[in-house]
Structure formats: structure tokens, C-alpha cells
Amino acid sequence: MGCFASTPKDSGGNRRKPTSIGEVSVYVPGLRIPRAVDFLQSLGDQLPKTLVERLTALRTRIVVMANQEGPTITRTRRKTQHGGSTLLDLHQALLDYLPVVLGLTKDGSHLQFKVQFNWVNQEDEEEETEMSNVWYEVLSVLHLMAMLQMSQANLLLLPRGSSDGHNHPKVSEENRRTSIDIFLKAAGYLDCAVKHVLPQFSAEQRRSLPVDLAEGTLRALCLQALGQGVDIQLGMAIDSSKATLAVKRRLSCEMVKYWQQAQDNLMNLPLANGWGEKHGLFVKWKYVEAKVLLHSFSLTLILLSYLNLSVPFVLRYGPFL
């Protein structure tokens, strides 16, 4: 049950082309934007009026915020009139909405097929995809929550100049530690989507999902979040005089594993429309970068073993002799 419908890529101008995404530390392949839904027409005679109104209010808030903030959310650290973050506000709106909409799936309720949900894609060649299945809405919400978390991490990891203007731009220790937690949260959302939401779709329905929500894409994004979290840990280890070469090599080995698996998951997907192509190139670049780092630390350990040099010697004169 649940019907799909897609809008061809030449049908309108709703999708934003990635012509300029600004400075990037974490690549986010666009944000899928929800279309308005008429819960009253679909559920007006099925649920109490107060519940229908709550669903409508929660989702309308998300639609408005996503459409307003989506075009700039990867490039700027925008604030609300009360000083809060628009990224965090949109994420909170999704958190408020998710348990309410999940109520429509309770005990296999027939209500899960009553509402037609429509979202604008970013990586798929089709402009939009709609489906009368609440699990499609849940999957889309989890994906958007993960992308918002990765966008937040990107903002934290962009180098900032000091207030006196004399020091080179850098990322603070606090921001790096916070970003690791954010990456883990994003990976958790995507892991939940793969393990608990995708199994709710039939094989035929899963083949009809946009590439943005394909299992390979979701797994690749999850691995990307884990890989970038380890990347930050490795950077902190390199900056620390207490971290051993063995620790740095172990972290670089984890990075290679995550980025290779992410690349493998994306390899056979029809990524299109600029966003997908840039996504694939970003993952390939991070995989090559991770392999270079692993080779560097491995070579250093081999040289240490061969020459029987001490770690302080290498820290003083560098990893390459």
C-alpha cells in the first residue's frame, strides 16, 4: 500500500542548484524540503479535531522554516530574533513533530496510508517525490534531522578569526569537541532510518524511493558522519603532544575504513543534479586524504622500528626522515 508519484526534473524551479555553497568543512548534499499537507481533508473524520490541528500546526511550522532557512542554512550562522539558532529551532520543530506523526503508525493503523506526503528532492533526478505512507514521512524527517546536524557541525568547524584580528582563523577546541557529539547524533538518526524505518517498506516501494533516501545513500551519510567524527579526533590527537603515533595510526585506519565504505555505498547510485555529483567527489576526496594520513603514520612507525628512534625525536624532526 502507499502510492508514489514523482515530478520530473524539468517541471519547476523548487530545487536549489549548488552553484555556490560557500566554505565547506562538512559536505551536506542539500536539504530535502517538505511540501504542505492537508491533514484535515485526509484525517478530519478519522481523528479528534485537536489532534489534527496539532499535526497541522507542527508540520506547517516545519514547512515554513525549512523553506525560509534551507537556501542559506549551509553558509551562514543565522540567529532568530530572540538570539537562538535557526538550525536548532528547525531541528527542535522536527523533534516535536516526529512522535506525533509516529502515532499514525501505531499497531499497524490504516491511518498510515491516508495522507499524501510530498518532499522536494536534492540528489535524485526527479524534482519531487510524494507517497501516501507515514513511514515515508518518518524517513524524510530523520534524513532532514541528520542533515541539519551535519550542517551545524559544518558551521562549528569553519575557521574563525580572533577578535583582535591578529591571529590566523582557527577552530576552537570546544567547537571540535561539540562537533564530534553532533556527528554521532547524525549517525544515530541515519542508522535508525536504515535499521528501523526502511524495513517498513516493501521491496517495490524501496525501489521507488528517491536516491536521497536510498539505503546506499543513508548508509554512506551515516559512515560519512562517523568518518568526520574520527577525522576531528585525529586532528586533536595530532595537536596533542600526549597522543602516541600508534593512536594516530589507529584513528587514521578507522577513517580509511569509514570513507571506503561510504564510497562503496555511493558507487552504484545514480547521483545527479550537482548535489549528488559533489557528494560523490567529496567522499572520494576524504577517502584519498585518509589513505595518505594512514600511509604517513604507518611509514613513520616502520622507520621508528627500523632505526630504533624514540618518539620525542620524531616529534621534534617530523614524521618523515
Short mmCIF file of C-alpha atoms in Angstrom, two decimals:
data_model
loop_
_atom_site.label_atom_id
_atom_site.label_comp_id
_atom_site.label_asym_id
_atom_site.label_seq_id
_atom_site.Cartn_x
_atom_site.Cartn_y
_atom_site.Cartn_z
CA MET A 1 0.00 0.00 0.00
CA GLY A 2 1.05 3.59 -0.40
CA CYS A 3 1.38 5.20 -3.79
CA PHE A 4 4.39 7.01 -5.18
CA ALA A 5 4.36 9.92 -7.56
CA SER A 6 7.32 11.84 -8.85
CA THR A 7 7.64 15.20 -10.56
CA PRO A 8 10.13 15.36 -13.44
CA LYS A 9 13.25 17.45 -13.01
CA ASP A 10 12.14 19.99 -15.62
CA SER A 11 8.80 20.71 -14.01
CA GLY A 12 9.74 23.69 -11.89
CA GLY A 13 12.33 25.64 -10.01
CA ASN A 14 11.89 24.28 -6.48
CA ARG A 15 15.20 22.52 -6.23
CA ARG A 16 18.19 24.72 -5.39
CA LYS A 17 21.22 24.22 -7.61
CA PRO A 18 24.55 24.06 -5.74
CA THR A 19 26.18 26.85 -7.73
CA SER A 20 27.82 28.35 -4.64
CA ILE A 21 27.76 26.58 -1.29
CA GLY A 22 30.40 28.71 0.36
CA GLU A 23 33.24 27.43 2.52
CA VAL A 24 32.74 23.80 3.48
CA SER A 25 34.26 21.58 6.15
CA VAL A 26 31.38 19.09 6.13
CA TYR A 27 29.62 18.48 2.82
CA VAL A 28 25.83 18.34 3.14
CA PRO A 29 24.10 17.25 -0.09
CA GLY A 30 21.27 19.78 0.09
CA LEU A 31 18.23 19.76 2.34
CA ARG A 32 15.04 17.98 1.28
CA ILE A 33 12.14 20.40 1.76
CA PRO A 34 8.61 19.28 2.73
CA ARG A 35 5.52 20.41 0.86
CA ALA A 36 2.33 21.47 2.65
CA VAL A 37 -0.12 18.71 3.66
CA ASP A 38 -3.86 18.97 4.30
CA PHE A 39 -4.35 16.76 7.36
CA LEU A 40 -7.91 17.97 7.82
CA GLN A 41 -9.05 16.65 4.46
CA SER A 42 -7.31 13.30 4.93
CA LEU A 43 -7.90 12.68 8.63
CA GLY A 44 -10.71 15.08 9.58
CA ASP A 45 -13.25 12.28 10.04
CA GLN A 46 -10.73 9.81 11.48
CA LEU A 47 -9.12 11.65 14.40
CA PRO A 48 -10.12 14.20 17.06
CA LYS A 49 -10.04 17.76 15.77
CA THR A 50 -7.43 18.79 18.34
CA LEU A 51 -5.01 16.10 17.16
CA VAL A 52 -5.48 17.04 13.50
CA GLU A 53 -4.88 20.68 14.36
CA ARG A 54 -1.72 19.78 16.28
CA LEU A 55 -0.37 17.75 13.36
CA THR A 56 -1.16 20.63 11.01
CA ALA A 57 0.46 23.26 13.22
CA LEU A 58 3.62 21.23 13.82
CA ARG A 59 4.18 20.38 10.18
CA THR A 60 3.28 23.85 8.90
CA ARG A 61 5.96 25.27 11.17
CA ILE A 62 8.49 22.88 9.65
CA VAL A 63 7.45 23.71 6.07
CA VAL A 64 7.75 27.45 6.67
CA MET A 65 11.10 27.24 8.47
CA ALA A 66 12.64 24.77 6.01
CA ASN A 67 11.67 26.87 3.01
CA GLN A 68 12.96 30.07 4.60
CA GLU A 69 16.20 28.76 6.04
CA GLY A 70 17.08 25.98 3.59
CA PRO A 71 18.76 28.15 0.92
CA THR A 72 21.24 29.69 3.37
CA ILE A 73 21.50 27.12 6.13
CA THR A 74 24.82 25.63 4.95
CA ARG A 75 26.52 29.00 4.57
CA THR A 76 25.53 31.25 7.46
CA ARG A 77 25.10 31.15 11.20
CA ARG A 78 21.69 32.85 11.27
CA LYS A 79 20.00 33.83 14.51
CA THR A 80 16.37 34.23 15.45
CA GLN A 81 15.01 37.48 16.84
CA HIS A 82 15.42 36.04 20.33
CA GLY A 83 19.06 35.13 19.77
CA GLY A 84 18.59 31.40 19.11
CA SER A 85 19.90 29.41 16.17
CA THR A 86 17.56 28.81 13.23
CA LEU A 87 19.26 25.45 12.71
CA LEU A 88 18.46 24.40 16.26
CA ASP A 89 14.92 25.76 16.03
CA LEU A 90 14.17 23.74 12.90
CA HIS A 91 15.72 20.65 14.48
CA GLN A 92 13.56 21.13 17.57
CA ALA A 93 10.45 21.53 15.41
CA LEU A 94 11.23 18.17 13.79
CA LEU A 95 11.76 16.57 17.21
CA ASP A 96 8.35 17.88 18.33
CA TYR A 97 6.64 16.61 15.19
CA LEU A 98 8.20 13.13 14.93
CA PRO A 99 6.49 11.40 17.90
CA VAL A 100 3.11 12.83 16.91
CA VAL A 101 3.28 11.63 13.31
CA LEU A 102 4.59 8.26 14.50
CA GLY A 103 1.29 7.86 16.32
CA LEU A 104 -0.34 7.29 12.92
CA THR A 105 1.65 4.03 12.58
CA LYS A 106 0.57 2.59 15.93
CA ASP A 107 -0.45 -1.07 15.80
CA GLY A 108 -0.42 -1.07 12.01
CA SER A 109 -3.14 1.56 11.86
CA HIS A 110 -4.78 2.08 8.46
CA LEU A 111 -4.27 5.82 9.02
CA GLN A 112 -0.65 5.48 7.90
CA PHE A 113 -1.85 5.30 4.28
CA LYS A 114 -4.39 8.13 4.41
CA VAL A 115 -2.10 11.17 3.94
CA GLN A 116 -0.13 12.06 0.81
CA PHE A 117 3.31 13.37 1.83
CA ASN A 118 5.39 15.33 -0.67
CA TRP A 119 9.07 16.33 -0.41
CA VAL A 120 11.44 18.15 -2.76
CA ASN A 121 14.49 16.02 -3.56
CA GLN A 122 18.09 17.15 -3.91
CA GLU A 123 20.16 14.24 -5.24
CA ASP A 124 17.50 12.45 -7.28
CA GLU A 125 16.82 13.33 -10.92
CA GLU A 126 13.14 13.72 -10.08
CA GLU A 127 12.16 17.12 -8.68
CA GLU A 128 9.74 15.82 -6.04
CA THR A 129 8.51 12.52 -4.64
CA GLU A 130 5.20 12.01 -2.84
CA MET A 131 3.76 8.95 -1.17
CA SER A 132 0.71 8.09 0.88
CA ASN A 133 2.67 6.34 3.61
CA VAL A 134 3.57 7.76 7.01
CA TRP A 135 6.84 5.79 7.01
CA TYR A 136 7.95 7.88 4.03
CA GLU A 137 7.35 10.97 6.15
CA VAL A 138 9.26 9.49 9.10
CA LEU A 139 12.17 8.54 6.83
CA SER A 140 12.24 12.04 5.35
CA VAL A 141 12.15 13.66 8.80
CA LEU A 142 15.05 11.54 10.08
CA HIS A 143 17.07 12.37 6.97
CA LEU A 144 16.42 16.10 7.40
CA MET A 145 17.31 15.94 11.10
CA ALA A 146 20.63 14.28 10.23
CA MET A 147 21.39 16.86 7.53
CA LEU A 148 20.66 19.69 9.96
CA GLN A 149 23.08 18.17 12.47
CA MET A 150 25.79 17.91 9.82
CA SER A 151 25.09 21.49 8.75
CA GLN A 152 25.52 22.57 12.36
CA ALA A 153 28.82 20.69 12.56
CA ASN A 154 29.95 22.43 9.37
CA LEU A 155 29.31 25.84 10.91
CA LEU A 156 31.22 24.89 14.06
CA LEU A 157 34.22 23.66 12.07
CA LEU A 158 34.64 26.69 9.82
CA PRO A 159 37.76 28.60 10.97
CA ARG A 160 37.01 31.87 12.74
CA GLY A 161 39.35 34.83 13.15
CA SER A 162 40.15 36.16 16.60
CA SER A 163 38.51 39.31 17.91
CA ASP A 164 41.78 41.26 17.74
CA GLY A 165 42.28 40.30 14.10
CA HIS A 166 45.96 39.37 14.59
CA ASN A 167 45.74 35.56 14.71
CA HIS A 168 45.02 33.25 11.81
CA PRO A 169 41.46 31.86 11.65
CA LYS A 170 41.13 28.61 13.58
CA VAL A 171 38.60 26.21 15.06
CA SER A 172 38.31 26.25 18.84
CA GLU A 173 38.82 23.13 20.95
CA GLU A 174 35.27 23.47 22.26
CA ASN A 175 33.80 23.56 18.75
CA ARG A 176 35.76 20.48 17.73
CA ARG A 177 34.58 18.51 20.75
CA THR A 178 30.99 19.63 20.24
CA SER A 179 31.10 18.66 16.57
CA ILE A 180 32.09 15.08 17.47
CA ASP A 181 28.90 14.69 19.54
CA ILE A 182 26.88 16.21 16.69
CA PHE A 183 28.34 13.76 14.16
CA LEU A 184 27.43 10.85 16.44
CA LYS A 185 23.88 12.15 16.75
CA ALA A 186 23.55 12.49 12.96
CA ALA A 187 24.89 8.96 12.50
CA GLY A 188 22.33 7.71 15.05
CA TYR A 189 19.43 9.24 13.10
CA LEU A 190 20.64 7.66 9.86
CA ASP A 191 21.31 4.30 11.49
CA CYS A 192 17.75 4.33 12.87
CA ALA A 193 16.43 5.14 9.38
CA VAL A 194 18.26 2.18 7.86
CA LYS A 195 17.58 -0.38 10.57
CA HIS A 196 14.07 0.51 11.73
CA VAL A 197 12.30 2.59 9.08
CA LEU A 198 13.40 1.19 5.72
CA PRO A 199 12.24 -2.35 6.71
CA GLN A 200 8.67 -0.94 6.92
CA PHE A 201 8.66 -0.57 3.11
CA SER A 202 8.09 -3.39 0.67
CA ALA A 203 10.86 -4.20 -1.82
CA GLU A 204 8.89 -2.48 -4.58
CA GLN A 205 8.36 0.66 -2.51
CA ARG A 206 12.04 0.84 -1.58
CA ARG A 207 12.98 0.76 -5.26
CA SER A 208 10.65 3.73 -5.81
CA LEU A 209 12.21 5.89 -3.09
CA PRO A 210 14.28 8.85 -4.35
CA VAL A 211 18.03 8.33 -4.36
CA ASP A 212 18.21 10.80 -1.45
CA LEU A 213 16.56 8.13 0.71
CA ALA A 214 18.03 5.01 -0.88
CA GLU A 215 19.66 2.59 1.54
CA GLY A 216 23.07 3.17 -0.03
CA THR A 217 22.78 6.94 0.38
CA LEU A 218 21.64 6.68 4.00
CA ARG A 219 24.43 4.24 4.85
CA ALA A 220 27.01 6.43 3.10
CA LEU A 221 25.86 9.51 5.03
CA CYS A 222 25.98 7.57 8.30
CA LEU A 223 29.53 6.43 7.53
CA GLN A 224 30.44 9.96 6.49
CA ALA A 225 29.27 11.30 9.86
CA LEU A 226 31.30 8.64 11.69
CA GLY A 227 34.32 9.28 9.47
CA GLN A 228 34.24 13.02 10.04
CA GLY A 229 33.92 12.49 13.78
CA VAL A 230 37.09 10.37 13.73
CA ASP A 231 38.71 13.00 11.49
CA ILE A 232 38.20 15.59 14.23
CA GLN A 233 39.55 13.20 16.87
CA LEU A 234 42.65 12.61 14.73
CA GLY A 235 43.19 16.34 14.31
CA MET A 236 43.03 16.80 18.07
CA ALA A 237 45.46 13.89 18.55
CA ILE A 238 47.92 15.44 16.09
CA ASP A 239 47.77 18.71 18.04
CA SER A 240 48.36 16.91 21.33
CA SER A 241 51.88 16.09 22.50
CA LYS A 242 50.47 13.25 24.62
CA ALA A 243 48.94 11.24 21.74
CA THR A 244 51.20 8.41 20.55
CA LEU A 245 51.87 7.54 16.93
CA ALA A 246 50.05 4.25 17.49
CA VAL A 247 46.90 6.16 18.50
CA LYS A 248 47.16 8.42 15.46
CA ARG A 249 47.62 5.44 13.16
CA ARG A 250 44.62 3.66 14.70
CA LEU A 251 42.42 6.72 14.15
CA SER A 252 43.63 7.13 10.57
CA CYS A 253 42.91 3.43 9.97
CA GLU A 254 39.33 3.94 11.22
CA MET A 255 38.97 6.92 8.88
CA VAL A 256 40.04 4.85 5.88
CA LYS A 257 37.51 2.16 6.79
CA TYR A 258 34.60 4.59 7.13
CA TRP A 259 35.36 6.58 3.96
CA GLN A 260 35.98 3.47 1.88
CA GLN A 261 32.65 2.00 2.96
CA ALA A 262 30.92 5.33 2.29
CA GLN A 263 32.40 5.40 -1.22
CA ASP A 264 31.36 1.79 -1.84
CA ASN A 265 27.76 2.58 -0.85
CA LEU A 266 27.58 5.54 -3.25
CA MET A 267 29.34 3.84 -6.14
CA ASN A 268 26.32 2.35 -7.90
CA LEU A 269 23.78 5.07 -7.08
CA PRO A 270 22.52 7.40 -9.85
CA LEU A 271 23.56 10.61 -8.07
CA ALA A 272 22.58 13.60 -10.19
CA ASN A 273 21.82 17.33 -10.36
CA GLY A 274 25.08 18.68 -9.00
CA TRP A 275 24.38 17.90 -5.35
CA GLY A 276 24.90 14.17 -5.83
CA GLU A 277 27.95 14.60 -8.04
CA LYS A 278 29.60 16.91 -5.50
CA HIS A 279 28.67 14.49 -2.73
CA GLY A 280 30.46 11.64 -4.50
CA LEU A 281 33.54 13.77 -5.14
CA PHE A 282 33.67 14.89 -1.50
CA VAL A 283 33.59 11.30 -0.23
CA LYS A 284 36.26 10.26 -2.75
CA TRP A 285 38.49 13.16 -1.66
CA LYS A 286 38.12 12.32 2.05
CA TYR A 287 38.91 8.66 1.32
CA VAL A 288 42.13 9.59 -0.52
CA GLU A 289 43.05 12.05 2.26
CA ALA A 290 42.53 9.35 4.90
CA LYS A 291 44.74 6.89 2.99
CA VAL A 292 47.53 9.47 2.76
CA LEU A 293 47.41 10.04 6.52
CA LEU A 294 47.41 6.30 7.23
CA HIS A 295 50.40 5.82 4.95
CA SER A 296 52.22 8.66 6.70
CA PHE A 297 51.77 7.26 10.19
CA SER A 298 52.47 3.68 9.07
CA LEU A 299 55.71 4.74 7.39
CA THR A 300 56.76 6.65 10.47
CA LEU A 301 56.21 3.63 12.72
CA ILE A 302 58.18 1.43 10.31
CA LEU A 303 61.06 3.89 10.31
CA LEU A 304 60.97 4.10 14.10
CA SER A 305 61.17 0.35 14.37
CA TYR A 306 63.96 0.13 11.80
CA LEU A 307 66.07 2.94 13.21
CA ASN A 308 65.11 2.32 16.83
CA LEU A 309 64.40 6.03 17.31
CA SER A 310 62.46 7.48 20.18
CA VAL A 311 59.09 9.18 19.82
CA PRO A 312 60.46 12.55 21.09
CA PHE A 313 62.96 12.51 18.19
CA VAL A 314 60.16 12.13 15.65
CA LEU A 315 58.01 14.75 17.34
CA ARG A 316 60.94 17.15 17.09
CA TYR A 317 62.03 16.48 13.50
CA GLY A 318 58.75 15.37 11.92
CA PRO A 319 57.32 12.03 10.70
CA PHE A 320 59.42 11.89 7.52
CA LEU A 321 63.18 11.43 7.91
#
